[in-house]
Amino acid sequence: MEKSALQIARAAYQPKLPTALQGAVKAVEGAATQSVGNQEEIKALFPNTYGLPVVEFQSAESENHDPINVGIILSGGQAPGGHNVISGLYDGVKSLNKNSKLYGFLMGPGGLVDHKYVEFTDAFIDEYRNTGGFDIIGSGRTKLEKEEQFESGIQILRELGIQALVIIGGDDSNTNACVLAEYYAAKQYGVQVIGCPKTIDGDLKNEQIETSFGFDTACKTYSELIGNIQRDCNSARKYWHFIKLMGRSASHIALECALQTQPNVCLISEEIEAKQQSLDDVVTYIAQAVAMRAADGNNFGTVLIPEGLIEFIPAIKKLISQLNEILTDPATGEAREFESADAQIAFVKNNTSADNLAVLESLPADVARQLCLDRDPHGNVQVSLIETEKLLSRMVADKLDQWKQEGKFVGKFAAQHHFFGYEGRCAAPSNYDADYCYSLGFNASRLIATGKTGYMSIIKNTTAPAAEWIAGGVPITMMMNIERRNGANKPVIRKALVELDGAPFKFFAGKRDEWARQTAYIYPGPIQYFGPTEVCDQCTRTLALEQAK
Amino acid sequence: MEKSALQIARAAYQPKLPTALQGAVKAVEGAATQSVGNQEEIKALFPNTYGLPVVEFQSAESENHDPINVGIILSGGQAPGGHNVISGLYDGVKSLNKNSKLYGFLMGPGGLVDHKYVEFTDAFIDEYRNTGGFDIIGSGRTKLEKEEQFESGIQILRELGIQALVIIGGDDSNTNACVLAEYYAAKQYGVQVIGCPKTIDGDLKNEQIETSFGFDTACKTYSELIGNIQRDCNSARKYWHFIKLMGRSASHIALECALQTQPNVCLISEEIEAKQQSLDDVVTYIAQAVAMRAADGNNFGTVLIPEGLIEFIPAIKKLISQLNEILTDPATGEAREFESADAQIAFVKNNTSADNLAVLESLPADVARQLCLDRDPHGNVQVSLIETEKLLSRMVADKLDQWKQEGKFVGKFAAQHHFFGYEGRCAAPSNYDADYCYSLGFNASRLIATGKTGYMSIIKNTTAPAAEWIAGGVPITMMMNIERRNGANKPVIRKALVELDGAPFKFFAGKRDEWARQTAYIYPGPIQYFGPTEVCDQCTRTLALEQAK
């Protein structure tokens, strides 16, 4: 593998560990826990893994440990730092006993089911230390949910003498990790299951989890690009840049990037939903910022848009819901078939409620057509095909044309469009993510060594220097409640959306009018690994604001 | 101005200067020069600035210098390092005499014509040292070509006591700088004009200019993103990423990024033109790479596409040329008007030659329609509106579908699209560009002090440590020839396209089959400012290969 100069230099970085993990540990256990909601139902579903105590590790006398064999799985979308979780876990199990082994299952949870795996060695791990990506073993989106998968898994785990499995994933994958932990515990299979909180979206966090890994690096990479675009925007002074940021549900990425770069406009889906705004409200809000800046002679600006925005607008959510319903054949549960596109559109118009039809007809014609026609294999509207950044800029242009005729807008409006996602999911981890992930992985080995299952590896107090970080574990059931998913009640980890009364949003809301009118751009620049600590070792603004409370 | 931690830390960076510029200089003059082509015509057009010698600066005894007032203009598209040219020039004129003054004309050459300017101070300059962007005074695309502009300019230059003007720009702007130098010399106005080679496109280089500034930083920024995408691509293993890179004429950016990241496919417009390839040839070439990798089980990859590609395909160039001709009314020189889109399309079909019509009809229907209908204000086809990355991936998908039916393709093909331009034009300059630009600006003060006009500021030997860089000046006429532009013969600096017998292309051509089949990705990571020299201080691969010859 040919490497860049930075890859070579960065390979030598030794990630920092909390002091408590730098030698042998003892697990200090708290009181029994409860799930965040639906306690009785969760308890009934997880009789063996419910109510366990929160665990915190403290330094202890070193003691001999038998070798252990551990397996690891990368589940779902890529996030910077996954390789460091693995190298931390590898170093952790080797520190327990040098004859311990670590196996990686290939291309996600499917690797466990299909018995595809590799055994890690020093040389193999060293190739991937402090690098981005999940390419060390690949990832996949197979969901571990079925008994036959669990049974297929136990065969290979037994064959390899694996006593514990670490699953790196988001809210769904960690929920499934807990289901698996419960199943193996109930069957007394003697295999522990530990989860690790991953997702660039930042929506896996709660009282126990400060942040999901990868969020820091991804947001810093996007903010580098937004800052560069803002500098261009402020130099050329002739374009509005509409920048969409990956993340289908929560707007944490957009909010964090706004805190780092101070754009003129940043839309927060959760606020739009809470205020019951219409698409026209959103368009009007942007157009007002454009008009206000134009009045000052500034015919340029930036708009940050969370990818999932469109589905948070209540009227559009309702429309999509009805489209999904009427275009599915109730008899088969599959997409209805039509003789022609025109026939399909006519069917939609005749079967949509008046208010939904009005919303549909308020959209630009091609977007309305696309919503009516394009379906995924399950017959659902393909919302992800809508280029929200272009839709918004076109509608803003139309509104400004109208205002111009009315004498309410005197400037010029021209737009450029960007969508950032893949650019940041596999960036090499920042120092924060490199240290955090290595600690999460190393810590997982201690949860295994102390016999835990159904726990998530947790590192807290990460706004302090790494030596002071707090390491431990939290029973996954503690973070669960019951939610309706695909028409059935399921135990799930509650997804953390942007809280409108949280410190990050409140800070943003207090500043945004100033940022809209003035040109208050900040240019974060690229992630630095070797410079002064205030440049290289800062956490996200979101986390700093949350922890400052 | 609120600043990021990196901006604050980076402000303290002192750019390196060639040893020759670290004190007083003497100008060592070479022999008289000739233009690269059309010597007699160029000489006739530039009687006062033709044939001047190349100048190299060497250290000399220091001597007192009268204060001088200098003006500076940023012309055309943004490029990383412009602020350092200005800070270098500022420090340079102040080092000649602390009472010297530097003025900046606002929003490009228009600022000279319209008498819009600022005077720089220490505090003002310090805010912008080592930062990206042109926002210090803004840039613009007004062309300085007309006598009335020159005469308007001399008024404000005289009012401010300005003896010399520095114009930072690409090939066109430097040509115009020379025309202005010649005009002021002929009129004996006593104002010198000096050019500086800027453009991220990398197409302003020749025997005298090693590289244009900004190319290094922009390519490193794009390569960071391409590397991140490749890591994602190699982790998820399910997408082909089609990545278009800014640059309408030369393919230097795509080639440099390919050298830095080793993608599976990189298209070079100059090669496609030289080999007289059709669009189908290009599509077939990509589809073959996809099919070959699919046969190895690798249904993923990356394709780099220069923005200007489509106009380099000879058949399409010919088609566009005819469309431009037939859709312009010869009587008025303006776009023909039609009653309807259908009437326009019918007119095109009836008036296009059979071979051009065949090319038009080989394009996807919506692209063909767009080519026939969308015109710029001069009646020309709007080639830049064609999303080449999407056009290519759709045509590749169609070809693979056909091959699948014929049993020649057994894999899956799904594409993602990216276009990088604004993300890199205003990045904070790399150490290379920070040093190079500061030296170019500082050096310009020495050209002024030694009485030169019609010269470009030149720094050579930049693959060596900065202390060994060679500073001097080259008469702009030396780089000129006569070319046909907009229907008239004009003296211009020859644009440097990718040379197919040059070292960078030959290196690439020798490796690309291996890169296509294998997954040989390199992940350059973000630009570093504080780390080891092999990480922070490297020039582009293009320049290293060119200078190694």
PDB file of N, CA, C and O in Angstrom, chain A residues 2 4-5 7 78 107 132 134-135 224 228 231-232 235 237 262 387 390 416 418 420 422-423 425-426 523 527-529 531 534, chain B residues 2 4-5 7 78 107 132 134-135 224 228 231-232 235 237 262 387 390 416 418 420 422-423 425-426 523 527-530 534:
ATOM      1  N   GLU A   2       0.853   2.001  -1.102  1.00  0.00           N
ATOM      2  CA  GLU A   2       1.646   3.223  -1.198  1.00  0.00           C
ATOM      3  C   GLU A   2       0.982   4.304  -0.336  1.00  0.00           C
ATOM      4  O   GLU A   2      -0.238   4.402  -0.314  1.00  0.00           O
ATOM      5  N   SER A   4       0.803   8.381   1.491  1.00  0.00           N
ATOM      6  CA  SER A   4       1.169   9.793   1.445  1.00  0.00           C
ATOM      7  C   SER A   4       2.095  10.113   2.608  1.00  0.00           C
ATOM      8  O   SER A   4       2.176   9.358   3.589  1.00  0.00           O
ATOM      9  N   ALA A   5       2.792  11.251   2.493  1.00  0.00           N
ATOM     10  CA  ALA A   5       3.706  11.679   3.563  1.00  0.00           C
ATOM     11  C   ALA A   5       2.964  11.824   4.882  1.00  0.00           C
ATOM     12  O   ALA A   5       3.478  11.447   5.943  1.00  0.00           O
ATOM     13  N   GLN A   7       0.183  10.227   5.820  1.00  0.00           N
ATOM     14  CA  GLN A   7      -0.163   8.902   6.348  1.00  0.00           C
ATOM     15  C   GLN A   7       1.016   8.310   7.113  1.00  0.00           C
ATOM     16  O   GLN A   7       0.858   7.736   8.183  1.00  0.00           O
ATOM     17  N   GLN A  78     -19.713   4.730   7.257  1.00  0.00           N
ATOM     18  CA  GLN A  78     -18.363   5.026   7.716  1.00  0.00           C
ATOM     19  C   GLN A  78     -18.333   6.242   8.647  1.00  0.00           C
ATOM     20  O   GLN A  78     -19.132   7.170   8.481  1.00  0.00           O
ATOM     21  N   MET A 107     -17.004  -6.919   6.056  1.00  0.00           N
ATOM     22  CA  MET A 107     -18.123  -6.230   5.400  1.00  0.00           C
ATOM     23  C   MET A 107     -19.373  -6.174   6.276  1.00  0.00           C
ATOM     24  O   MET A 107     -20.495  -6.358   5.815  1.00  0.00           O
ATOM     25  N   GLY A 132      -8.358   7.141   8.449  1.00  0.00           N
ATOM     26  CA  GLY A 132      -9.803   7.197   8.278  1.00  0.00           C
ATOM     27  C   GLY A 132     -10.306   5.931   7.602  1.00  0.00           C
ATOM     28  O   GLY A 132      -9.534   5.039   7.265  1.00  0.00           O
ATOM     29  N   PHE A 134     -13.242   2.648   6.865  1.00  0.00           N
ATOM     30  CA  PHE A 134     -13.569   1.365   7.484  1.00  0.00           C
ATOM     31  C   PHE A 134     -12.979   0.249   6.629  1.00  0.00           C
ATOM     32  O   PHE A 134     -13.399  -0.902   6.714  1.00  0.00           O
ATOM     33  N   ASP A 135     -12.002   0.591   5.770  1.00  0.00           N
ATOM     34  CA  ASP A 135     -11.530  -0.394   4.803  1.00  0.00           C
ATOM     35  C   ASP A 135     -10.724  -1.508   5.430  1.00  0.00           C
ATOM     36  O   ASP A 135     -10.423  -2.499   4.760  1.00  0.00           O
ATOM     37  N   GLU A 224     -14.118  23.073   7.185  1.00  0.00           N
ATOM     38  CA  GLU A 224     -12.986  23.530   6.354  1.00  0.00           C
ATOM     39  C   GLU A 224     -13.519  23.983   4.990  1.00  0.00           C
ATOM     40  O   GLU A 224     -13.209  25.081   4.519  1.00  0.00           O
ATOM     41  N   ASN A 228     -13.756  27.676   3.307  1.00  0.00           N
ATOM     42  CA  ASN A 228     -13.126  28.008   2.020  1.00  0.00           C
ATOM     43  C   ASN A 228     -14.125  28.653   1.067  1.00  0.00           C
ATOM     44  O   ASN A 228     -13.807  29.613   0.365  1.00  0.00           O
ATOM     45  N   ARG A 231     -14.842  32.179   2.103  1.00  0.00           N
ATOM     46  CA  ARG A 231     -13.772  33.109   1.743  1.00  0.00           C
ATOM     47  C   ARG A 231     -13.907  33.474   0.259  1.00  0.00           C
ATOM     48  O   ARG A 231     -13.692  34.626  -0.134  1.00  0.00           O
ATOM     49  N   ASP A 232     -14.255  32.492  -0.562  1.00  0.00           N
ATOM     50  CA  ASP A 232     -14.448  32.741  -1.994  1.00  0.00           C
ATOM     51  C   ASP A 232     -15.636  33.681  -2.198  1.00  0.00           C
ATOM     52  O   ASP A 232     -15.566  34.671  -2.945  1.00  0.00           O
ATOM     53  N   SER A 235     -14.863  37.083  -1.425  1.00  0.00           N
ATOM     54  CA  SER A 235     -13.891  37.677  -2.350  1.00  0.00           C
ATOM     55  C   SER A 235     -14.565  38.056  -3.664  1.00  0.00           C
ATOM     56  O   SER A 235     -14.379  39.155  -4.183  1.00  0.00           O
ATOM     57  N   ARG A 237     -17.904  38.084  -4.212  1.00  0.00           N
ATOM     58  CA  ARG A 237     -19.068  38.903  -3.861  1.00  0.00           C
ATOM     59  C   ARG A 237     -20.171  38.840  -4.912  1.00  0.00           C
ATOM     60  O   ARG A 237     -20.811  39.849  -5.204  1.00  0.00           O
ATOM     61  N   GLN A 262     -20.017  30.369  11.090  1.00  0.00           N
ATOM     62  CA  GLN A 262     -20.878  31.564  11.125  1.00  0.00           C
ATOM     63  C   GLN A 262     -21.400  31.977   9.739  1.00  0.00           C
ATOM     64  O   GLN A 262     -21.129  33.079   9.257  1.00  0.00           O
ATOM     65  N   GLU A 387     -33.088  17.227  -4.799  1.00  0.00           N
ATOM     66  CA  GLU A 387     -31.915  18.028  -4.491  1.00  0.00           C
ATOM     67  C   GLU A 387     -32.386  19.285  -3.750  1.00  0.00           C
ATOM     68  O   GLU A 387     -32.623  20.329  -4.367  1.00  0.00           O
ATOM     69  N   LYS A 390     -30.988  22.746  -4.458  1.00  0.00           N
ATOM     70  CA  LYS A 390     -31.405  23.385  -5.715  1.00  0.00           C
ATOM     71  C   LYS A 390     -32.871  23.798  -5.660  1.00  0.00           C
ATOM     72  O   LYS A 390     -33.255  24.860  -6.153  1.00  0.00           O
ATOM     73  N   GLN A 416     -24.852  29.026  -6.277  1.00  0.00           N
ATOM     74  CA  GLN A 416     -24.028  27.840  -6.512  1.00  0.00           C
ATOM     75  C   GLN A 416     -24.479  26.783  -5.500  1.00  0.00           C
ATOM     76  O   GLN A 416     -24.949  27.143  -4.422  1.00  0.00           O
ATOM     77  N   HIS A 418     -23.773  22.915  -3.420  1.00  0.00           N
ATOM     78  CA  HIS A 418     -22.797  21.934  -2.944  1.00  0.00           C
ATOM     79  C   HIS A 418     -23.508  20.915  -2.062  1.00  0.00           C
ATOM     80  O   HIS A 418     -24.493  21.243  -1.411  1.00  0.00           O
ATOM     81  N   PHE A 420     -22.107  18.041   0.733  1.00  0.00           N
ATOM     82  CA  PHE A 420     -20.964  17.382   1.364  1.00  0.00           C
ATOM     83  C   PHE A 420     -21.404  16.219   2.247  1.00  0.00           C
ATOM     84  O   PHE A 420     -22.265  16.392   3.114  1.00  0.00           O
ATOM     85  N   TYR A 422     -19.750  12.363   1.550  1.00  0.00           N
ATOM     86  CA  TYR A 422     -18.647  11.420   1.358  1.00  0.00           C
ATOM     87  C   TYR A 422     -17.283  12.066   1.568  1.00  0.00           C
ATOM     88  O   TYR A 422     -16.300  11.387   1.807  1.00  0.00           O
ATOM     89  N   GLU A 423     -17.239  13.390   1.490  1.00  0.00           N
ATOM     90  CA  GLU A 423     -15.977  14.107   1.657  1.00  0.00           C
ATOM     91  C   GLU A 423     -15.457  14.025   3.092  1.00  0.00           C
ATOM     92  O   GLU A 423     -14.268  14.285   3.330  1.00  0.00           O
ATOM     93  N   ARG A 425     -16.811  11.500   5.679  1.00  0.00           N
ATOM     94  CA  ARG A 425     -17.066  10.285   6.459  1.00  0.00           C
ATOM     95  C   ARG A 425     -15.820   9.448   6.685  1.00  0.00           C
ATOM     96  O   ARG A 425     -15.790   8.615   7.599  1.00  0.00           O
ATOM     97  N   CYS A 426     -14.833   9.603   5.807  1.00  0.00           N
ATOM     98  CA  CYS A 426     -13.632   8.774   5.902  1.00  0.00           C
ATOM     99  C   CYS A 426     -12.359   9.592   6.010  1.00  0.00           C
ATOM    100  O   CYS A 426     -11.273   9.111   5.694  1.00  0.00           O
ATOM    101  N   TYR A 523     -13.100  31.129   9.234  1.00  0.00           N
ATOM    102  CA  TYR A 523     -12.476  30.183   8.299  1.00  0.00           C
ATOM    103  C   TYR A 523     -11.652  29.181   9.093  1.00  0.00           C
ATOM    104  O   TYR A 523     -10.496  29.450   9.415  1.00  0.00           O
ATOM    105  N   ILE A 527      -8.020  20.356   9.192  1.00  0.00           N
ATOM    106  CA  ILE A 527      -7.643  19.722  10.464  1.00  0.00           C
ATOM    107  C   ILE A 527      -6.126  19.643  10.551  1.00  0.00           C
ATOM    108  O   ILE A 527      -5.463  19.228   9.599  1.00  0.00           O
ATOM    109  N   GLN A 528      -5.576  20.066  11.678  1.00  0.00           N
ATOM    110  CA  GLN A 528      -4.132  20.021  11.903  1.00  0.00           C
ATOM    111  C   GLN A 528      -3.812  18.945  12.940  1.00  0.00           C
ATOM    112  O   GLN A 528      -4.549  18.784  13.912  1.00  0.00           O
ATOM    113  N   TYR A 529      -2.693  18.258  12.704  1.00  0.00           N
ATOM    114  CA  TYR A 529      -2.305  17.173  13.605  1.00  0.00           C
ATOM    115  C   TYR A 529      -1.055  17.476  14.418  1.00  0.00           C
ATOM    116  O   TYR A 529      -0.769  16.803  15.396  1.00  0.00           O
ATOM    117  N   GLY A 531       0.298  20.860  15.234  1.00  0.00           N
ATOM    118  CA  GLY A 531       0.525  22.229  15.691  1.00  0.00           C
ATOM    119  C   GLY A 531       0.202  22.453  17.161  1.00  0.00           C
ATOM    120  O   GLY A 531       0.119  21.504  17.952  1.00  0.00           O
ATOM    121  N   GLU A 534      -4.229  24.403  20.929  1.00  0.00           N
ATOM    122  CA  GLU A 534      -5.510  25.095  20.705  1.00  0.00           C
ATOM    123  C   GLU A 534      -5.965  24.935  19.253  1.00  0.00           C
ATOM    124  O   GLU A 534      -7.144  25.110  18.945  1.00  0.00           O
TER     125      GLU A 534
ATOM    126  N   GLU B   2     -13.778  37.894  13.738  1.00  0.00           N
ATOM    127  CA  GLU B   2     -13.562  36.754  14.629  1.00  0.00           C
ATOM    128  C   GLU B   2     -12.771  35.686  13.865  1.00  0.00           C
ATOM    129  O   GLU B   2     -13.032  35.449  12.693  1.00  0.00           O
ATOM    130  N   SER B   4     -10.612  31.775  13.574  1.00  0.00           N
ATOM    131  CA  SER B   4     -10.442  30.420  14.065  1.00  0.00           C
ATOM    132  C   SER B   4      -9.065  30.294  14.710  1.00  0.00           C
ATOM    133  O   SER B   4      -8.172  31.117  14.476  1.00  0.00           O
ATOM    134  N   ALA B   5      -8.892  29.224  15.499  1.00  0.00           N
ATOM    135  CA  ALA B   5      -7.609  28.976  16.162  1.00  0.00           C
ATOM    136  C   ALA B   5      -6.486  28.867  15.134  1.00  0.00           C
ATOM    137  O   ALA B   5      -5.375  29.378  15.349  1.00  0.00           O
ATOM    138  N   GLN B   7      -6.397  30.237  12.080  1.00  0.00           N
ATOM    139  CA  GLN B   7      -6.108  31.568  11.520  1.00  0.00           C
ATOM    140  C   GLN B   7      -5.164  32.338  12.441  1.00  0.00           C
ATOM    141  O   GLN B   7      -4.215  32.969  11.983  1.00  0.00           O
ATOM    142  N   GLN B  78     -10.251  33.777  -7.942  1.00  0.00           N
ATOM    143  CA  GLN B  78      -9.458  33.656  -6.729  1.00  0.00           C
ATOM    144  C   GLN B  78      -8.429  32.523  -6.821  1.00  0.00           C
ATOM    145  O   GLN B  78      -8.670  31.519  -7.491  1.00  0.00           O
ATOM    146  N   MET B 107     -12.012  45.517  -5.970  1.00  0.00           N
ATOM    147  CA  MET B 107     -12.831  44.666  -6.838  1.00  0.00           C
ATOM    148  C   MET B 107     -12.261  44.550  -8.256  1.00  0.00           C
ATOM    149  O   MET B 107     -13.001  44.585  -9.237  1.00  0.00           O
ATOM    150  N   GLY B 132      -6.188  32.637   2.946  1.00  0.00           N
ATOM    151  CA  GLY B 132      -6.680  32.426   1.590  1.00  0.00           C
ATOM    152  C   GLY B 132      -7.584  33.567   1.172  1.00  0.00           C
ATOM    153  O   GLY B 132      -7.838  34.493   1.938  1.00  0.00           O
ATOM    154  N   PHE B 134      -9.322  36.460  -1.749  1.00  0.00           N
ATOM    155  CA  PHE B 134      -8.945  37.752  -2.315  1.00  0.00           C
ATOM    156  C   PHE B 134      -9.765  38.846  -1.627  1.00  0.00           C
ATOM    157  O   PHE B 134      -9.914  39.952  -2.152  1.00  0.00           O
ATOM    158  N   ASP B 135     -10.314  38.541  -0.446  1.00  0.00           N
ATOM    159  CA  ASP B 135     -11.245  39.477   0.164  1.00  0.00           C
ATOM    160  C   ASP B 135     -10.572  40.732   0.711  1.00  0.00           C
ATOM    161  O   ASP B 135     -11.261  41.678   1.078  1.00  0.00           O
ATOM    162  N   GLU B 224      -7.099  16.145  -1.031  1.00  0.00           N
ATOM    163  CA  GLU B 224      -7.583  15.740   0.295  1.00  0.00           C
ATOM    164  C   GLU B 224      -8.975  15.127   0.150  1.00  0.00           C
ATOM    165  O   GLU B 224      -9.241  14.032   0.657  1.00  0.00           O
ATOM    166  N   ASN B 228     -10.284  11.308   0.634  1.00  0.00           N
ATOM    167  CA  ASN B 228     -11.340  10.942   1.587  1.00  0.00           C
ATOM    168  C   ASN B 228     -12.431  10.123   0.901  1.00  0.00           C
ATOM    169  O   ASN B 228     -12.945   9.153   1.457  1.00  0.00           O
ATOM    170  N   ARG B 231     -11.237   6.632   0.228  1.00  0.00           N
ATOM    171  CA  ARG B 231     -11.235   5.790   1.429  1.00  0.00           C
ATOM    172  C   ARG B 231     -12.660   5.288   1.696  1.00  0.00           C
ATOM    173  O   ARG B 231     -12.864   4.133   2.069  1.00  0.00           O
ATOM    174  N   ASP B 232     -13.646   6.155   1.475  1.00  0.00           N
ATOM    175  CA  ASP B 232     -15.049   5.781   1.656  1.00  0.00           C
ATOM    176  C   ASP B 232     -15.438   4.715   0.636  1.00  0.00           C
ATOM    177  O   ASP B 232     -16.034   3.679   0.959  1.00  0.00           O
ATOM    178  N   SER B 235     -14.167   1.482   1.474  1.00  0.00           N
ATOM    179  CA  SER B 235     -14.768   0.924   2.692  1.00  0.00           C
ATOM    180  C   SER B 235     -16.156   0.379   2.398  1.00  0.00           C
ATOM    181  O   SER B 235     -16.495  -0.732   2.799  1.00  0.00           O
ATOM    182  N   ARG B 237     -17.444  -0.043  -0.728  1.00  0.00           N
ATOM    183  CA  ARG B 237     -17.305  -0.945  -1.867  1.00  0.00           C
ATOM    184  C   ARG B 237     -18.585  -1.067  -2.691  1.00  0.00           C
ATOM    185  O   ARG B 237     -18.910  -2.153  -3.174  1.00  0.00           O
ATOM    186  N   GLN B 262      -3.953   8.622  -7.108  1.00  0.00           N
ATOM    187  CA  GLN B 262      -4.001   7.356  -7.836  1.00  0.00           C
ATOM    188  C   GLN B 262      -5.417   6.778  -7.968  1.00  0.00           C
ATOM    189  O   GLN B 262      -5.691   5.666  -7.501  1.00  0.00           O
ATOM    190  N   GLU B 387     -23.689  19.037 -16.973  1.00  0.00           N
ATOM    191  CA  GLU B 387     -23.047  18.373 -15.839  1.00  0.00           C
ATOM    192  C   GLU B 387     -22.319  17.136 -16.377  1.00  0.00           C
ATOM    193  O   GLU B 387     -22.863  16.029 -16.375  1.00  0.00           O
ATOM    194  N   LYS B 390     -22.317  13.806 -14.570  1.00  0.00           N
ATOM    195  CA  LYS B 390     -23.556  13.023 -14.611  1.00  0.00           C
ATOM    196  C   LYS B 390     -23.810  12.460 -16.011  1.00  0.00           C
ATOM    197  O   LYS B 390     -24.272  11.336 -16.163  1.00  0.00           O
ATOM    198  N   GLN B 416     -21.988   8.060  -7.684  1.00  0.00           N
ATOM    199  CA  GLN B 416     -22.147   9.301  -6.925  1.00  0.00           C
ATOM    200  C   GLN B 416     -21.380  10.382  -7.680  1.00  0.00           C
ATOM    201  O   GLN B 416     -20.414  10.060  -8.373  1.00  0.00           O
ATOM    202  N   HIS B 418     -19.621  14.454  -7.818  1.00  0.00           N
ATOM    203  CA  HIS B 418     -19.022  15.567  -7.070  1.00  0.00           C
ATOM    204  C   HIS B 418     -18.437  16.567  -8.062  1.00  0.00           C
ATOM    205  O   HIS B 418     -17.993  16.191  -9.141  1.00  0.00           O
ATOM    206  N   PHE B 420     -15.715  19.797  -7.602  1.00  0.00           N
ATOM    207  CA  PHE B 420     -14.909  20.617  -6.700  1.00  0.00           C
ATOM    208  C   PHE B 420     -14.277  21.790  -7.434  1.00  0.00           C
ATOM    209  O   PHE B 420     -13.611  21.608  -8.454  1.00  0.00           O
ATOM    210  N   TYR B 422     -14.966  25.735  -5.973  1.00  0.00           N
ATOM    211  CA  TYR B 422     -15.001  26.774  -4.940  1.00  0.00           C
ATOM    212  C   TYR B 422     -14.409  26.283  -3.618  1.00  0.00           C
ATOM    213  O   TYR B 422     -14.015  27.093  -2.788  1.00  0.00           O
ATOM    214  N   GLU B 423     -14.340  24.965  -3.450  1.00  0.00           N
ATOM    215  CA  GLU B 423     -13.802  24.402  -2.215  1.00  0.00           C
ATOM    216  C   GLU B 423     -12.304  24.651  -2.070  1.00  0.00           C
ATOM    217  O   GLU B 423     -11.759  24.538  -0.966  1.00  0.00           O
ATOM    218  N   ARG B 425     -10.366  27.219  -4.198  1.00  0.00           N
ATOM    219  CA  ARG B 425      -9.798  28.462  -4.742  1.00  0.00           C
ATOM    220  C   ARG B 425      -9.388  29.445  -3.653  1.00  0.00           C
ATOM    221  O   ARG B 425      -8.574  30.342  -3.909  1.00  0.00           O
ATOM    222  N   CYS B 426      -9.993  29.320  -2.474  1.00  0.00           N
ATOM    223  CA  CYS B 426      -9.707  30.277  -1.398  1.00  0.00           C
ATOM    224  C   CYS B 426      -9.216  29.601  -0.130  1.00  0.00           C
ATOM    225  O   CYS B 426      -9.309  30.164   0.954  1.00  0.00           O
ATOM    226  N   TYR B 523      -4.051   8.427   0.109  1.00  0.00           N
ATOM    227  CA  TYR B 523      -4.897   9.358   0.868  1.00  0.00           C
ATOM    228  C   TYR B 523      -4.039  10.498   1.395  1.00  0.00           C
ATOM    229  O   TYR B 523      -3.425  10.373   2.442  1.00  0.00           O
ATOM    230  N   ILE B 527      -4.020  19.629   4.158  1.00  0.00           N
ATOM    231  CA  ILE B 527      -2.772  20.397   4.163  1.00  0.00           C
ATOM    232  C   ILE B 527      -2.335  20.638   5.607  1.00  0.00           C
ATOM    233  O   ILE B 527      -3.142  21.043   6.446  1.00  0.00           O
ATOM    234  N   GLN B 528      -1.059  20.372   5.889  1.00  0.00           N
ATOM    235  CA  GLN B 528      -0.505  20.582   7.224  1.00  0.00           C
ATOM    236  C   GLN B 528       0.456  21.763   7.208  1.00  0.00           C
ATOM    237  O   GLN B 528       1.211  21.934   6.245  1.00  0.00           O
ATOM    238  N   TYR B 529       0.424  22.539   8.284  1.00  0.00           N
ATOM    239  CA  TYR B 529       1.260  23.737   8.354  1.00  0.00           C
ATOM    240  C   TYR B 529       2.370  23.640   9.399  1.00  0.00           C
ATOM    241  O   TYR B 529       3.310  24.418   9.368  1.00  0.00           O
ATOM    242  N   PHE B 530       2.237  22.704  10.350  1.00  0.00           N
ATOM    243  CA  PHE B 530       3.150  22.725  11.488  1.00  0.00           C
ATOM    244  C   PHE B 530       4.012  21.472  11.626  1.00  0.00           C
ATOM    245  O   PHE B 530       4.816  21.381  12.539  1.00  0.00           O
ATOM    246  N   GLU B 534       8.635  16.957   5.304  1.00  0.00           N
ATOM    247  CA  GLU B 534       8.185  16.121   4.180  1.00  0.00           C
ATOM    248  C   GLU B 534       6.659  16.115   4.078  1.00  0.00           C
ATOM    249  O   GLU B 534       6.101  15.778   3.030  1.00  0.00           O
TER     250      GLU B 534
END
